[in-house]
mmCIF file of C-alpha atoms in Angstrom:
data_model
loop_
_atom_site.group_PDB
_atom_site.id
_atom_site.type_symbol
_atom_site.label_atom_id
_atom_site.label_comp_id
_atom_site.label_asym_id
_atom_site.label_seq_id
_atom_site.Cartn_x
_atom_site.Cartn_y
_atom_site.Cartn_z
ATOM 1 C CA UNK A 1 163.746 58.931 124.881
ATOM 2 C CA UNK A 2 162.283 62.160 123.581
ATOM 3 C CA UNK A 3 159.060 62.137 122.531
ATOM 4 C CA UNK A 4 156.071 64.671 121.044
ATOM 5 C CA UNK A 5 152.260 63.526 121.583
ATOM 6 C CA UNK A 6 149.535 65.954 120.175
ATOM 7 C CA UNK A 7 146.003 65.137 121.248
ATOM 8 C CA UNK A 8 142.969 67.229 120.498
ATOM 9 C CA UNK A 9 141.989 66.457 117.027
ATOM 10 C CA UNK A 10 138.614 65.400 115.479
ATOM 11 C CA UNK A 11 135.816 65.749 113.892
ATOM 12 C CA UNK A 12 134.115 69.209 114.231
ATOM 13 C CA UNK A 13 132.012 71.121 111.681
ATOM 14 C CA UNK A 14 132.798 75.028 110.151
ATOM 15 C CA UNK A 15 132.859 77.582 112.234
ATOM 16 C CA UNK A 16 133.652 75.599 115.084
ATOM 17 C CA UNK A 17 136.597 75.857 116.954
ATOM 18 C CA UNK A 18 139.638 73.338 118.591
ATOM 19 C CA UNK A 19 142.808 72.954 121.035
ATOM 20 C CA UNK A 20 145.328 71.034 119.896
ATOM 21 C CA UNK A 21 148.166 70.283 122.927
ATOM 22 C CA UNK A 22 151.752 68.637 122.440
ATOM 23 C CA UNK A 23 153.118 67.134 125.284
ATOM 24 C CA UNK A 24 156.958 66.832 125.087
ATOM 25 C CA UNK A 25 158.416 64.433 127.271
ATOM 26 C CA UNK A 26 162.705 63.075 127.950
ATOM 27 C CA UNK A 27 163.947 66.778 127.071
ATOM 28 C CA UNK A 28 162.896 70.273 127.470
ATOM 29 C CA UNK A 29 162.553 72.721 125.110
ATOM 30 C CA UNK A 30 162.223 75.672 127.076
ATOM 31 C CA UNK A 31 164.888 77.426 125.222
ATOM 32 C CA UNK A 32 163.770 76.203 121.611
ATOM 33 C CA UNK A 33 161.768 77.041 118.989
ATOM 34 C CA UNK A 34 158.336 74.782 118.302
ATOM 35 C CA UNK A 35 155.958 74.802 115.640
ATOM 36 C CA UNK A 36 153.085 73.112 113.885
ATOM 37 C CA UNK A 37 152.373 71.898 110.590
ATOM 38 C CA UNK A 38 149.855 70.146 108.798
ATOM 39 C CA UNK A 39 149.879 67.775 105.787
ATOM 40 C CA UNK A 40 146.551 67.482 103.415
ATOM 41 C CA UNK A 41 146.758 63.954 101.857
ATOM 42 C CA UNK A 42 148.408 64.107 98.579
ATOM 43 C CA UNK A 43 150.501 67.942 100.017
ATOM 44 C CA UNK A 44 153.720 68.644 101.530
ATOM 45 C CA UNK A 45 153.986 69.031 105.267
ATOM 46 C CA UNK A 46 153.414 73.042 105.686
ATOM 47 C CA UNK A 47 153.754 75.405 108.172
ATOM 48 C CA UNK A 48 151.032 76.110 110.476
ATOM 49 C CA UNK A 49 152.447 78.565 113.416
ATOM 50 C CA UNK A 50 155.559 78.339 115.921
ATOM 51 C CA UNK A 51 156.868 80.245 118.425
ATOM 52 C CA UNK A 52 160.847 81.115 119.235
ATOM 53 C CA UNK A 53 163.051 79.449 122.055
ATOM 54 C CA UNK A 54 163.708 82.887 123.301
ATOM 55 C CA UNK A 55 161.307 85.778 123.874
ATOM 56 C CA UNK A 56 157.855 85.597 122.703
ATOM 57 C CA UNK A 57 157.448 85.685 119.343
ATOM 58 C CA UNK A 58 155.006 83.729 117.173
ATOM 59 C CA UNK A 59 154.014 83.419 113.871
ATOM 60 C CA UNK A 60 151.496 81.653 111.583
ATOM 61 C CA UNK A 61 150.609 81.253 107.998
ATOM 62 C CA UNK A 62 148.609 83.840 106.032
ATOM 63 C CA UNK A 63 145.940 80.776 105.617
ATOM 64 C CA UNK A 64 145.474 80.967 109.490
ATOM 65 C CA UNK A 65 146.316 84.418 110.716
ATOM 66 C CA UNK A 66 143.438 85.750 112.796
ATOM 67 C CA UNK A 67 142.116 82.175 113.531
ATOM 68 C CA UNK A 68 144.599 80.143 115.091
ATOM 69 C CA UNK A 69 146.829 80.831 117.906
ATOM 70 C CA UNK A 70 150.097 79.520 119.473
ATOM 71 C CA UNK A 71 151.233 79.117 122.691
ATOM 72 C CA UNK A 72 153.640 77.459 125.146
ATOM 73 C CA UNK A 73 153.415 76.070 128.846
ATOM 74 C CA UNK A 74 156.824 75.766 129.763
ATOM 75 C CA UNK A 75 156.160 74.116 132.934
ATOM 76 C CA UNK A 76 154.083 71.302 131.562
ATOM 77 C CA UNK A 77 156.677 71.661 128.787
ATOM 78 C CA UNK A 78 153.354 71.780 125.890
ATOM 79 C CA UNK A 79 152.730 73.670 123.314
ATOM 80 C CA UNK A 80 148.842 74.616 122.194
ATOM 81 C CA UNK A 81 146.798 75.168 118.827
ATOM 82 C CA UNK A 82 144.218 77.266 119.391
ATOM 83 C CA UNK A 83 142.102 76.784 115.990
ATOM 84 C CA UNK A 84 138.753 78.772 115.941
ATOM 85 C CA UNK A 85 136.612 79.472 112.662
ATOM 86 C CA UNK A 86 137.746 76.441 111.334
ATOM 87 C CA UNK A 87 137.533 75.887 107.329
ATOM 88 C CA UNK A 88 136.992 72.533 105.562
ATOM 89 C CA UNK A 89 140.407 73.961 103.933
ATOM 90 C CA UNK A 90 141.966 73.097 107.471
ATOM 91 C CA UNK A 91 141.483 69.158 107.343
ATOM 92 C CA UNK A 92 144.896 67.936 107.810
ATOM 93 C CA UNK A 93 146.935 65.833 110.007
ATOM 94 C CA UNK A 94 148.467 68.435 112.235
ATOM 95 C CA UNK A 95 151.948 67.328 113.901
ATOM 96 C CA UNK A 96 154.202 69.400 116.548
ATOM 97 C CA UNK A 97 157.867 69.941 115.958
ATOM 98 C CA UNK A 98 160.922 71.142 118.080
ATOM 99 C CA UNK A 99 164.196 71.649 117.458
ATOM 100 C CA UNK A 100 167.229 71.717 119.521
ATOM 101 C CA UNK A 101 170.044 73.386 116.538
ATOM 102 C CA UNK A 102 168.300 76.810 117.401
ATOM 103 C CA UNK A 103 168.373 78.656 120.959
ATOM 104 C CA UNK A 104 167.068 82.376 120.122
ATOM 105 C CA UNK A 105 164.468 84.910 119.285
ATOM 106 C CA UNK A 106 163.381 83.162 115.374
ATOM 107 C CA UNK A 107 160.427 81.371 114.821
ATOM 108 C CA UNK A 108 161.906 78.481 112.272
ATOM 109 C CA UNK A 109 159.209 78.050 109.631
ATOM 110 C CA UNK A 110 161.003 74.768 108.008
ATOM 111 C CA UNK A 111 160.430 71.185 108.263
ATOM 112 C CA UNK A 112 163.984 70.880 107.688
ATOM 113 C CA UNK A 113 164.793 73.219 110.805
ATOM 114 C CA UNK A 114 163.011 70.876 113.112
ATOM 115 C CA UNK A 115 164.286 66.939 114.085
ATOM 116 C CA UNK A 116 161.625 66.211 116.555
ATOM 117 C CA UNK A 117 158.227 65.355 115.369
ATOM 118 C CA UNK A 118 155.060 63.787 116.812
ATOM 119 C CA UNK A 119 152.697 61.170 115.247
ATOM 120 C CA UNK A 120 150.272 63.445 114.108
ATOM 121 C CA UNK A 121 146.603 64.021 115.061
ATOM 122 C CA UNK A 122 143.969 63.962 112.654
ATOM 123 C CA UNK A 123 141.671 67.065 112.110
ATOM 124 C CA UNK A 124 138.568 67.057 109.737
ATOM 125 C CA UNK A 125 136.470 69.845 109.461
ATOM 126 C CA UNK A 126 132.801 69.133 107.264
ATOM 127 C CA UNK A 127 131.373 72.158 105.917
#
């Protein structure tokens, strides 16, 4: 059974910084692409940042460039947040994603690109 687990949420206030991790487990993904997103009650899920199956390329949205940062451990087979200056504009649920349809150098920026998804973890930042 595949499954994503994120830990590393909370409660933290502006300024501050997180880690959020994604532990895959029953698959790897070395050779696909992974992402965040995060979903604001009452929003769509949106894109946060991802990284490609292949190569090393990243990218994240305009909202968070400069503040977050993505990354992979393919041996523990996890992917990382890195959120610093957070905003009370960043409280969200923030889930992980992978997808298996894509083996190359894109980062997929699409909910519908991804089928795996983990339960979510909760961030709130107060201002």
């Amino acid at each position: 059974q595949v499954r994503l687990v994120e830990s590393g949420g909370g409660l933290v206030q502006a300024g501050r910084s997180l880690r959020l991790s994604c532990a895959a487990s029953g698959r790897t993904f070395r050779w696909n692409p992974m992402g965040w997103f995060r979903q604001a009650p009452g929003k769509e899920r949106d894109f946060v940042a991802g990284m490609a199956g292949i190569g090393s390329s990243t990218s994240s949205a305009d909202s968070v460039k400069g503040r977050f940062t993505v990354s992979r451990d393919f041996a523990k087979n996890t992917l990382y947040l890195q959120m610093s200056n957070l905003k009370p504009e960043d409280t969200a649920v923030y889930y992980c994603a992978a997808s298996t349809r894509f083996i190359d150098s894109v980062v997929r920026l699409s909910v519908s690109e991804y089928d795996y998804w983990g339960q979510g973890t909760q961030v709130t930042v107060s201002s």
